[in-house]
Amino acid sequence: MLCVLLLISGCGAAYIAPSVEPASRNESAPVDIVVVSMTPQAIAAANASPYSPRRVPGAFGQTASVPNRADQLDLPQTPGRPVDRPTALELRVPPAVTPASYRIGISDVLLLATRAPATEAEALTGILAAQNQRQGYTVQDDGTIAIPNAGRVQVAGRTVEDAEAMVFQALVAAELDPTFSLEIAEFNSKRVSIGGAVGQPALVPITLQPLRLGEALQLAGGIVAVDQDYASIRLFRNGTLYQIPLNDFYTQSRLQRIVLTEGDAVFVDTQYELDRAQQYFTDQLALVEAENSARANVLNQLQTEFTIRREQLQEQRDNFAALTELDALERDYVYRSGELVRQSRIALPYGRVANLADAIYAEGGFDNARGNPSQIYLLRGFGTSAGVRAYHLDARNPGNLILATHMQLRPNDFIFIEEQPITKWNRVVSQFVPSLFNQAASLSTGL
């Protein structure tokens, strides 16, 4: 070992590993270094130093704009109606009708199904007739139906259930089989008239289910009004005229569910005909076309000015990018040294404050094989004094790396990562072993 040391000293060289040493350990150092552990409190104090990131030129935050010429872009108003057009239509809704059970009326057709009598052959063989006789009966003007062998039965004004009870009594009184069923085959006594601007004017019957206004209009072919703005549904009931503007009818579902009753008359009224205003519209549309042509000319002019302004902004941006690429602009930098994948100078970003993690992991980060994670430093000058503050980050615990994301960078900061002890020894060996062999060869030659 003594021989090795003598040979090393004879080489006239020694390996010097860079490291951060406070002034107390290196009194001859020209710069006083104060090592500060990187804690949340130390980071807050360091970040309190004033710093304003450089800004990109205003052209990057601007958009192409042109002079305001809204007065030249006003479109003419939509052609209106002639002077004699009606005012807004008033909504007058009829009172609600409480749905009630259907009551049979004159001209309704009832379908009576009774058991067919057994033939003599069926009676002798004991076979019962399985067929029913179905017979339709029209309610007469006196409100009755005439059932053979049972006579006339009063059914008008009664519900189906009540009519069944009356027929049952009539069959029992005539000593006939009271097994039967009764239903309404045709509803003819209660109708609502639908007319006006509909697909097919009709008399719509009221059935067992309540007849609602929307349903009745659909049964009449739907509304076919040309000008819905001035059309209305008029309902005449018991001497009173009610009115539902068509726009209200389409937008309010409650109006479509209005229950109609016997004797109602519904008329879709187009109070204002478009034919009367055809020439008026022709003149107005000609005016619109002329003014639209003038408006198109203004828009073309504005488009040209917009294109010129946009090209000017793009030229300013391209010039800035070119100067940046040529390194011809004043920039703020931080420096990376020590055991990093690539030692370099990196520019601080425009418009925001970078942090220590940004610098450590830029350009490949630090070398995990050679770098010592317990010895990561951010070196920063005190300002006018000759001192340096070294913020020490011990990243052996990866959780401490979160601190690096909070430590803000300032211009001319140095990031330094020391080497691993094994890396230092490997470098000593790699540098001095060749020298040892050379010295030994020289000694042997001299002998």
CSV table of C-alpha atoms in Angstrom, one decimal:
chain,number,residue,atom,x,y,z
A,1,MET,CA,0.0,0.0,0.0
A,2,LEU,CA,2.9,2.4,0.8
A,3,CYS,CA,4.3,1.7,-2.6
A,4,VAL,CA,1.0,2.5,-4.2
A,5,LEU,CA,0.8,5.8,-2.3
A,6,LEU,CA,4.3,6.6,-3.3
A,7,LEU,CA,3.6,5.9,-6.9
A,8,ILE,CA,0.4,8.0,-6.8
A,9,SER,CA,2.3,10.9,-5.3
A,10,GLY,CA,5.0,10.5,-7.8
A,11,CYS,CA,2.5,11.0,-10.6
A,12,GLY,CA,2.1,14.6,-9.5
A,13,ALA,CA,-1.8,14.4,-9.7
A,14,ALA,CA,-4.7,13.9,-7.4
A,15,TYR,CA,-8.5,13.3,-8.1
A,16,ILE,CA,-10.6,16.1,-6.8
A,17,ALA,CA,-14.4,15.4,-6.5
A,18,PRO,CA,-16.7,18.5,-6.6
A,19,SER,CA,-18.8,18.9,-3.5
A,20,VAL,CA,-20.7,21.6,-1.6
A,21,GLU,CA,-18.9,22.6,1.6
A,22,PRO,CA,-20.0,25.3,4.0
A,23,ALA,CA,-17.7,28.1,5.0
A,24,SER,CA,-17.0,26.4,8.3
A,25,ARG,CA,-15.4,23.4,6.6
A,26,ASN,CA,-13.5,25.4,4.0
A,27,GLU,CA,-12.2,28.7,5.5
A,28,SER,CA,-10.0,29.5,2.5
A,29,ALA,CA,-12.9,29.4,0.1
A,30,PRO,CA,-13.4,32.8,-1.7
A,31,VAL,CA,-17.3,32.5,-1.4
A,32,ASP,CA,-19.1,32.0,1.9
A,33,ILE,CA,-21.5,29.0,1.4
A,34,VAL,CA,-24.4,28.6,3.8
A,35,VAL,CA,-26.1,25.2,3.6
A,36,VAL,CA,-29.8,25.3,4.4
A,37,SER,CA,-32.0,22.2,4.6
A,38,MET,CA,-34.8,22.3,2.1
A,39,THR,CA,-37.9,22.4,4.3
A,40,PRO,CA,-41.3,24.0,3.7
A,41,GLN,CA,-40.3,26.9,5.8
A,42,ALA,CA,-37.0,27.5,4.0
A,43,ILE,CA,-38.8,27.1,0.6
A,44,ALA,CA,-41.4,29.7,1.6
A,45,ALA,CA,-38.6,32.2,2.6
A,46,ALA,CA,-36.8,31.5,-0.7
A,47,ASN,CA,-39.9,31.9,-2.8
A,48,ALA,CA,-40.6,35.3,-1.2
A,49,SER,CA,-37.8,36.9,-3.1
A,50,PRO,CA,-39.3,39.1,-5.9
A,51,TYR,CA,-39.2,37.8,-9.4
A,52,SER,CA,-41.2,38.6,-12.5
A,53,PRO,CA,-40.9,36.0,-15.4
A,54,ARG,CA,-40.1,37.5,-18.8
A,55,ARG,CA,-43.2,37.9,-21.0
A,56,VAL,CA,-43.7,36.9,-24.6
A,57,PRO,CA,-44.5,39.7,-27.0
A,58,GLY,CA,-48.0,41.0,-27.0
A,59,ALA,CA,-48.6,39.6,-30.4
A,60,PHE,CA,-48.9,36.1,-28.9
A,61,GLY,CA,-51.9,37.2,-26.7
A,62,GLN,CA,-53.7,39.2,-29.4
A,63,THR,CA,-56.2,38.2,-32.0
A,64,ALA,CA,-56.8,39.8,-35.3
A,65,SER,CA,-59.4,42.6,-35.0
A,66,VAL,CA,-60.9,45.0,-37.4
A,67,PRO,CA,-62.7,48.4,-37.0
A,68,ASN,CA,-66.2,48.3,-35.6
A,69,ARG,CA,-68.6,48.9,-38.5
A,70,ALA,CA,-71.7,47.5,-36.9
A,71,ASP,CA,-73.7,50.5,-38.3
A,72,GLN,CA,-72.9,49.2,-41.8
A,73,LEU,CA,-73.8,45.6,-41.1
A,74,ASP,CA,-77.4,46.2,-39.8
A,75,LEU,CA,-79.8,44.0,-41.7
A,76,PRO,CA,-83.3,45.3,-42.5
A,77,GLN,CA,-86.0,44.1,-40.2
A,78,THR,CA,-87.9,41.0,-41.2
A,79,PRO,CA,-90.8,42.2,-43.5
A,80,GLY,CA,-93.8,42.8,-41.3
A,81,ARG,CA,-97.5,42.7,-42.1
A,82,PRO,CA,-99.5,45.4,-43.7
A,83,VAL,CA,-101.0,48.1,-41.5
A,84,ASP,CA,-104.3,46.3,-41.1
A,85,ARG,CA,-102.8,43.2,-39.5
A,86,PRO,CA,-104.5,42.1,-36.4
A,87,THR,CA,-103.2,42.7,-32.9
A,88,ALA,CA,-102.0,39.8,-30.6
A,89,LEU,CA,-104.7,37.2,-30.2
A,90,GLU,CA,-106.3,36.9,-26.8
A,91,LEU,CA,-106.3,33.5,-25.0
A,92,ARG,CA,-109.8,32.7,-23.7
A,93,VAL,CA,-110.0,29.2,-22.3
A,94,PRO,CA,-113.4,27.4,-21.8
A,95,PRO,CA,-114.2,26.2,-18.3
A,96,ALA,CA,-113.1,22.8,-17.4
A,97,VAL,CA,-115.5,19.9,-18.0
A,98,THR,CA,-115.6,17.1,-15.5
A,99,PRO,CA,-115.5,13.8,-17.4
A,100,ALA,CA,-118.6,11.6,-16.6
A,101,SER,CA,-119.8,8.2,-17.5
A,102,TYR,CA,-121.2,8.0,-21.0
A,103,ARG,CA,-125.0,8.1,-21.2
A,104,ILE,CA,-126.8,6.4,-24.1
A,105,GLY,CA,-128.6,8.8,-26.5
A,106,ILE,CA,-130.9,8.7,-29.5
A,107,SER,CA,-129.4,7.2,-32.6
A,108,ASP,CA,-126.7,5.2,-30.7
A,109,VAL,CA,-126.6,1.6,-31.8
A,110,LEU,CA,-126.5,-1.0,-29.0
A,111,LEU,CA,-125.3,-4.5,-29.7
A,112,LEU,CA,-127.2,-7.2,-27.7
A,113,ALA,CA,-125.8,-10.7,-27.6
A,114,THR,CA,-128.1,-13.5,-26.2
A,115,ARG,CA,-127.8,-17.2,-26.1
A,116,ALA,CA,-129.2,-18.9,-29.2
A,117,PRO,CA,-132.1,-21.4,-28.4
A,118,ALA,CA,-131.3,-25.1,-28.7
A,119,THR,CA,-132.7,-26.9,-31.7
A,120,GLU,CA,-134.8,-30.0,-31.2
A,121,ALA,CA,-132.0,-32.3,-32.3
A,122,GLU,CA,-129.6,-30.6,-29.8
A,123,ALA,CA,-132.2,-30.9,-27.1
A,124,LEU,CA,-132.7,-34.6,-27.7
A,125,THR,CA,-129.0,-35.3,-27.8
A,126,GLY,CA,-128.3,-33.2,-24.8
A,127,ILE,CA,-126.0,-30.9,-26.7
A,128,LEU,CA,-126.2,-27.3,-25.6
A,129,ALA,CA,-126.0,-24.5,-28.2
A,130,ALA,CA,-122.7,-22.8,-28.0
A,131,GLN,CA,-123.5,-19.9,-30.3
A,132,ASN,CA,-124.8,-16.5,-29.3
A,133,GLN,CA,-127.2,-14.3,-31.3
A,134,ARG,CA,-125.9,-10.8,-31.8
A,135,GLN,CA,-128.4,-8.1,-32.8
A,136,GLY,CA,-127.9,-4.4,-33.2
A,137,TYR,CA,-130.6,-2.0,-31.9
A,138,THR,CA,-130.8,1.7,-32.7
A,139,VAL,CA,-132.1,3.9,-30.0
A,140,GLN,CA,-135.3,5.4,-31.2
A,141,ASP,CA,-136.6,8.9,-30.9
A,142,ASP,CA,-138.5,7.9,-27.7
A,143,GLY,CA,-135.3,6.7,-26.2
A,144,THR,CA,-136.1,2.9,-26.4
A,145,ILE,CA,-134.9,-0.2,-28.2
A,146,ALA,CA,-137.4,-2.9,-29.3
A,147,ILE,CA,-136.3,-6.4,-28.2
A,148,PRO,CA,-138.3,-9.2,-29.8
A,149,ASN,CA,-140.5,-11.0,-27.3
A,150,ALA,CA,-139.4,-8.6,-24.6
A,151,GLY,CA,-140.9,-5.3,-25.9
A,152,ARG,CA,-139.5,-1.8,-25.7
A,153,VAL,CA,-136.8,-1.0,-23.1
A,154,GLN,CA,-136.0,2.6,-22.1
A,155,VAL,CA,-132.3,3.1,-22.4
A,156,ALA,CA,-131.7,6.8,-23.4
A,157,GLY,CA,-130.1,8.9,-20.7
A,158,ARG,CA,-128.8,5.8,-18.9
A,159,THR,CA,-125.3,4.5,-18.5
A,160,VAL,CA,-124.4,1.1,-20.0
A,161,GLU,CA,-124.6,-0.5,-16.6
A,162,ASP,CA,-128.1,1.0,-16.0
A,163,ALA,CA,-129.2,-0.1,-19.5
A,164,GLU,CA,-128.1,-3.7,-18.8
A,165,ALA,CA,-130.2,-3.7,-15.7
A,166,MET,CA,-133.3,-2.5,-17.6
A,167,VAL,CA,-132.8,-5.2,-20.3
A,168,PHE,CA,-132.3,-7.9,-17.7
A,169,GLN,CA,-135.7,-6.9,-16.1
A,170,ALA,CA,-137.4,-7.0,-19.5
A,171,LEU,CA,-136.0,-10.5,-20.3
A,172,VAL,CA,-137.0,-11.9,-16.9
A,173,ALA,CA,-140.5,-10.4,-17.2
A,174,ALA,CA,-140.9,-12.0,-20.6
A,175,GLU,CA,-139.6,-15.3,-19.2
A,176,LEU,CA,-136.6,-15.3,-21.5
A,177,ASP,CA,-133.1,-16.5,-20.8
A,178,PRO,CA,-131.6,-13.4,-19.1
A,179,THR,CA,-128.1,-14.4,-20.2
A,180,PHE,CA,-126.8,-11.6,-22.4
A,181,SER,CA,-124.2,-8.9,-23.0
A,182,LEU,CA,-124.8,-5.3,-24.0
A,183,GLU,CA,-122.3,-2.8,-25.6
A,184,ILE,CA,-122.5,0.3,-27.7
A,185,ALA,CA,-121.6,-0.4,-31.3
A,186,GLU,CA,-122.0,3.1,-32.8
A,187,PHE,CA,-121.8,6.4,-31.0
A,188,ASN,CA,-124.1,8.8,-32.9
A,189,SER,CA,-125.9,10.8,-30.2
A,190,LYS,CA,-123.1,13.1,-29.0
A,191,ARG,CA,-120.8,14.7,-31.5
A,192,VAL,CA,-118.4,17.7,-31.8
A,193,SER,CA,-118.2,19.6,-35.1
A,194,ILE,CA,-114.6,20.4,-36.3
A,195,GLY,CA,-114.2,22.8,-39.2
A,196,GLY,CA,-112.0,25.6,-40.6
A,197,ALA,CA,-108.4,25.1,-41.5
A,198,VAL,CA,-108.2,21.3,-40.8
A,199,GLY,CA,-107.4,18.4,-43.1
A,200,GLN,CA,-111.0,17.1,-43.2
A,201,PRO,CA,-113.9,18.9,-41.5
A,202,ALA,CA,-115.8,16.3,-39.6
A,203,LEU,CA,-118.4,15.4,-36.9
A,204,VAL,CA,-116.3,13.6,-34.2
A,205,PRO,CA,-118.3,11.4,-31.9
A,206,ILE,CA,-117.9,11.4,-28.1
A,207,THR,CA,-117.3,7.8,-26.9
A,208,LEU,CA,-116.8,6.1,-23.6
A,209,GLN,CA,-113.5,7.9,-23.3
A,210,PRO,CA,-113.3,11.7,-22.8
A,211,LEU,CA,-112.8,13.5,-26.2
A,212,ARG,CA,-110.0,16.0,-25.9
A,213,LEU,CA,-109.3,19.0,-28.1
A,214,GLY,CA,-106.0,17.8,-29.5
A,215,GLU,CA,-107.4,14.3,-30.3
A,216,ALA,CA,-110.5,15.8,-32.0
A,217,LEU,CA,-108.3,18.0,-34.3
A,218,GLN,CA,-106.2,15.0,-35.2
A,219,LEU,CA,-109.3,13.0,-36.1
A,220,ALA,CA,-110.3,15.8,-38.4
A,221,GLY,CA,-107.0,15.6,-40.3
A,222,GLY,CA,-104.9,18.0,-38.2
A,223,ILE,CA,-104.5,21.7,-38.5
A,224,VAL,CA,-103.4,23.1,-41.9
A,225,ALA,CA,-103.3,26.8,-41.2
A,226,VAL,CA,-100.8,28.6,-43.4
A,227,ASP,CA,-100.0,31.5,-41.1
A,228,GLN,CA,-99.9,30.1,-37.6
A,229,ASP,CA,-99.0,33.5,-36.0
A,230,TYR,CA,-102.5,34.8,-36.7
A,231,ALA,CA,-104.5,31.6,-36.5
A,232,SER,CA,-106.6,30.5,-33.6
A,233,ILE,CA,-108.9,27.7,-32.4
A,234,ARG,CA,-112.3,29.0,-31.6
A,235,LEU,CA,-114.7,26.9,-29.5
A,236,PHE,CA,-118.4,27.7,-29.3
A,237,ARG,CA,-120.1,26.3,-26.2
A,238,ASN,CA,-123.5,27.2,-24.8
A,239,GLY,CA,-123.6,30.6,-26.5
A,240,THR,CA,-120.1,31.6,-25.5
A,241,LEU,CA,-117.1,31.9,-27.9
A,242,TYR,CA,-113.7,30.9,-26.6
A,243,GLN,CA,-110.4,31.5,-28.3
A,244,ILE,CA,-107.1,29.7,-28.2
A,245,PRO,CA,-104.2,31.2,-30.3
A,246,LEU,CA,-102.5,28.5,-32.3
A,247,ASN,CA,-99.1,29.3,-30.9
A,248,ASP,CA,-100.4,28.9,-27.3
A,249,PHE,CA,-102.1,25.6,-28.3
A,250,TYR,CA,-98.7,24.2,-29.5
A,251,THR,CA,-96.7,25.3,-26.6
A,252,GLN,CA,-99.1,24.6,-23.7
A,253,SER,CA,-100.0,20.9,-23.4
A,254,ARG,CA,-102.8,21.7,-21.0
A,255,LEU,CA,-104.7,23.4,-23.9
A,256,GLN,CA,-104.4,20.2,-26.0
A,257,ARG,CA,-106.0,18.2,-23.2
A,258,ILE,CA,-109.2,20.4,-22.9
A,259,VAL,CA,-112.2,18.0,-22.7
A,260,LEU,CA,-114.9,18.6,-25.2
A,261,THR,CA,-118.6,18.1,-24.5
A,262,GLU,CA,-121.7,17.4,-26.5
A,263,GLY,CA,-122.7,20.3,-28.8
A,264,ASP,CA,-119.2,21.9,-28.9
A,265,ALA,CA,-118.3,23.5,-32.2
A,266,VAL,CA,-114.5,23.9,-33.0
A,267,PHE,CA,-113.3,26.1,-35.8
A,268,VAL,CA,-109.7,26.7,-36.8
A,269,ASP,CA,-109.8,30.3,-37.9
A,270,THR,CA,-107.1,31.9,-40.1
A,271,GLN,CA,-108.0,35.5,-39.3
A,272,TYR,CA,-105.3,36.9,-41.5
A,273,GLU,CA,-104.6,35.6,-45.0
A,274,LEU,CA,-101.1,35.7,-46.5
A,275,ASP,CA,-102.5,36.2,-50.0
A,276,ARG,CA,-103.5,39.8,-49.0
A,277,ALA,CA,-99.9,40.6,-48.3
A,278,GLN,CA,-98.2,38.8,-51.2
A,279,GLN,CA,-97.2,42.0,-53.0
A,280,TYR,CA,-96.2,43.6,-49.8
A,281,PHE,CA,-93.8,40.8,-49.1
A,282,THR,CA,-92.4,40.9,-52.7
A,283,ASP,CA,-91.5,44.6,-52.3
A,284,GLN,CA,-90.0,44.0,-48.8
A,285,LEU,CA,-87.9,41.0,-50.0
A,286,ALA,CA,-86.5,43.1,-52.9
A,287,LEU,CA,-85.4,45.7,-50.4
A,288,VAL,CA,-83.7,43.0,-48.3
A,289,GLU,CA,-81.8,41.7,-51.3
A,290,ALA,CA,-80.5,45.1,-52.1
A,291,GLU,CA,-79.3,45.8,-48.6
A,292,ASN,CA,-77.9,42.3,-48.3
A,293,SER,CA,-75.7,43.0,-51.3
A,294,ALA,CA,-74.4,46.2,-49.7
A,295,ARG,CA,-73.8,44.2,-46.5
A,296,ALA,CA,-71.8,41.6,-48.4
A,297,ASN,CA,-69.5,44.3,-49.8
A,298,VAL,CA,-68.8,45.6,-46.3
A,299,LEU,CA,-68.1,42.0,-45.1
A,300,ASN,CA,-65.6,41.4,-47.9
A,301,GLN,CA,-63.8,44.6,-47.0
A,302,LEU,CA,-63.7,43.6,-43.3
A,303,GLN,CA,-62.4,40.2,-44.2
A,304,THR,CA,-59.5,41.8,-46.2
A,305,GLU,CA,-58.6,44.0,-43.2
A,306,PHE,CA,-58.8,41.0,-40.9
A,307,THR,CA,-56.5,38.9,-43.1
A,308,ILE,CA,-53.9,41.8,-43.2
A,309,ARG,CA,-54.0,42.2,-39.4
A,310,ARG,CA,-53.7,38.4,-38.8
A,311,GLU,CA,-50.6,38.3,-41.1
A,312,GLN,CA,-49.0,41.1,-39.2
A,313,LEU,CA,-49.5,39.3,-36.0
A,314,GLN,CA,-48.1,36.1,-37.4
A,315,GLU,CA,-45.0,38.0,-38.8
A,316,GLN,CA,-44.3,39.4,-35.3
A,317,ARG,CA,-44.6,35.9,-33.8
A,318,ASP,CA,-42.3,34.4,-36.4
A,319,ASN,CA,-39.7,37.1,-35.8
A,320,PHE,CA,-39.7,36.4,-32.1
A,321,ALA,CA,-39.4,32.7,-32.7
A,322,ALA,CA,-36.4,33.3,-35.0
A,323,LEU,CA,-34.6,35.6,-32.5
A,324,THR,CA,-35.2,33.0,-29.8
A,325,GLU,CA,-33.7,30.2,-31.9
A,326,LEU,CA,-30.7,32.4,-32.6
A,327,ASP,CA,-30.3,33.2,-28.9
A,328,ALA,CA,-30.4,36.9,-29.7
A,329,LEU,CA,-32.9,37.8,-27.0
A,330,GLU,CA,-32.2,38.5,-23.3
A,331,ARG,CA,-33.2,35.4,-21.3
A,332,ASP,CA,-33.1,34.2,-17.8
A,333,TYR,CA,-31.2,30.9,-17.3
A,334,VAL,CA,-30.5,28.3,-14.6
A,335,TYR,CA,-27.5,25.9,-14.8
A,336,ARG,CA,-27.4,22.2,-14.2
A,337,SER,CA,-24.2,20.6,-13.0
A,338,GLY,CA,-23.0,17.4,-11.4
A,339,GLU,CA,-24.3,13.9,-11.9
A,340,LEU,CA,-27.0,14.6,-14.4
A,341,VAL,CA,-27.7,12.8,-17.7
A,342,ARG,CA,-26.7,16.0,-19.4
A,343,GLN,CA,-25.2,19.1,-17.8
A,344,SER,CA,-26.7,22.1,-19.4
A,345,ARG,CA,-28.0,25.6,-19.3
A,346,ILE,CA,-31.8,25.8,-19.5
A,347,ALA,CA,-33.9,28.9,-20.1
A,348,LEU,CA,-36.6,29.9,-17.6
A,349,PRO,CA,-40.0,29.8,-19.2
A,350,TYR,CA,-41.9,32.9,-20.3
A,351,GLY,CA,-44.9,34.0,-18.3
A,352,ARG,CA,-44.6,31.6,-15.4
A,353,VAL,CA,-42.3,30.6,-12.6
A,354,ALA,CA,-40.4,27.2,-13.0
A,355,ASN,CA,-39.5,25.0,-10.0
A,356,LEU,CA,-36.6,22.8,-9.0
A,357,ALA,CA,-38.3,19.6,-10.2
A,358,ASP,CA,-38.6,21.2,-13.7
A,359,ALA,CA,-34.9,21.7,-13.8
A,360,ILE,CA,-33.8,18.4,-12.3
A,361,TYR,CA,-35.9,16.3,-14.7
A,362,ALA,CA,-35.3,18.4,-17.8
A,363,GLU,CA,-33.2,16.8,-20.6
A,364,GLY,CA,-33.2,13.3,-19.0
A,365,GLY,CA,-33.0,14.1,-15.3
A,366,PHE,CA,-30.2,13.0,-13.1
A,367,ASP,CA,-28.1,9.8,-13.4
A,368,ASN,CA,-29.5,7.3,-10.8
A,369,ALA,CA,-26.4,5.1,-11.1
A,370,ARG,CA,-23.8,7.9,-10.5
A,371,GLY,CA,-25.8,10.7,-8.8
A,372,ASN,CA,-26.2,10.8,-5.0
A,373,PRO,CA,-29.9,11.4,-4.2
A,374,SER,CA,-29.0,12.5,-0.7
A,375,GLN,CA,-26.8,15.4,-2.0
A,376,ILE,CA,-29.0,17.5,-4.3
A,377,TYR,CA,-28.3,21.3,-4.0
A,378,LEU,CA,-29.8,24.4,-5.4
A,379,LEU,CA,-27.1,27.2,-5.2
A,380,ARG,CA,-28.3,30.8,-5.1
A,381,GLY,CA,-26.3,34.0,-4.5
A,382,PHE,CA,-27.3,36.3,-1.8
A,383,GLY,CA,-27.5,39.2,-4.2
A,384,THR,CA,-25.0,42.1,-3.6
A,385,SER,CA,-23.0,40.1,-1.1
A,386,ALA,CA,-20.4,37.4,-2.0
A,387,GLY,CA,-22.3,34.7,-0.2
A,388,VAL,CA,-24.1,31.7,-1.6
A,389,ARG,CA,-27.0,29.9,0.0
A,390,ALA,CA,-27.1,26.1,-0.8
A,391,TYR,CA,-30.5,24.6,-0.4
A,392,HIS,CA,-29.9,20.9,0.4
A,393,LEU,CA,-32.5,18.3,-0.7
A,394,ASP,CA,-32.1,14.8,0.6
A,395,ALA,CA,-34.1,12.6,-1.8
A,396,ARG,CA,-33.2,9.2,-0.4
A,397,ASN,CA,-36.8,9.2,0.6
A,398,PRO,CA,-38.7,9.9,-2.7
A,399,GLY,CA,-41.4,11.6,-0.8
A,400,ASN,CA,-39.0,14.6,-0.3
A,401,LEU,CA,-39.0,15.2,-4.0
A,402,ILE,CA,-42.4,16.9,-3.5
A,403,LEU,CA,-40.4,19.7,-2.0
A,404,ALA,CA,-38.7,20.2,-5.3
A,405,THR,CA,-42.0,21.0,-7.0
A,406,HIS,CA,-42.5,23.9,-4.6
A,407,MET,CA,-39.0,25.4,-4.7
A,408,GLN,CA,-39.2,28.2,-7.3
A,409,LEU,CA,-36.2,28.9,-9.5
A,410,ARG,CA,-34.6,32.3,-9.9
A,411,PRO,CA,-32.2,33.6,-12.7
A,412,ASN,CA,-28.7,32.2,-12.4
A,413,ASP,CA,-29.6,29.4,-10.0
A,414,PHE,CA,-27.2,26.4,-10.1
A,415,ILE,CA,-28.5,22.9,-9.6
A,416,PHE,CA,-25.8,20.6,-8.5
A,417,ILE,CA,-25.9,16.8,-7.7
A,418,GLU,CA,-22.9,15.2,-6.0
A,419,GLU,CA,-21.6,11.8,-7.1
A,420,GLN,CA,-22.1,8.5,-5.2
A,421,PRO,CA,-19.1,7.4,-3.0
A,422,ILE,CA,-18.7,4.3,-5.2
A,423,THR,CA,-18.6,6.6,-8.3
A,424,LYS,CA,-15.9,8.6,-6.7
A,425,TRP,CA,-13.8,5.5,-6.0
A,426,ASN,CA,-14.3,4.1,-9.5
A,427,ARG,CA,-13.2,7.4,-11.0
A,428,VAL,CA,-10.0,7.4,-8.8
A,429,VAL,CA,-9.2,3.9,-10.0
A,430,SER,CA,-10.0,4.7,-13.6
A,431,GLN,CA,-7.7,7.7,-13.6
A,432,PHE,CA,-4.8,6.5,-11.5
A,433,VAL,CA,-4.4,2.9,-12.3
A,434,PRO,CA,-3.0,3.6,-15.8
A,435,SER,CA,-0.6,6.1,-14.2
A,436,LEU,CA,0.6,3.4,-11.8
A,437,PHE,CA,1.3,1.0,-14.6
A,438,ASN,CA,3.1,3.7,-16.6
A,439,GLN,CA,5.2,4.6,-13.5
A,440,ALA,CA,6.0,1.0,-12.8
A,441,ALA,CA,7.1,0.5,-16.5
A,442,SER,CA,9.4,3.5,-16.3
A,443,LEU,CA,11.0,2.2,-13.1
A,444,SER,CA,11.6,-1.2,-14.6
A,445,THR,CA,13.1,0.3,-17.7
A,446,GLY,CA,15.5,2.4,-15.7
A,447,LEU,CA,16.7,-0.7,-13.8
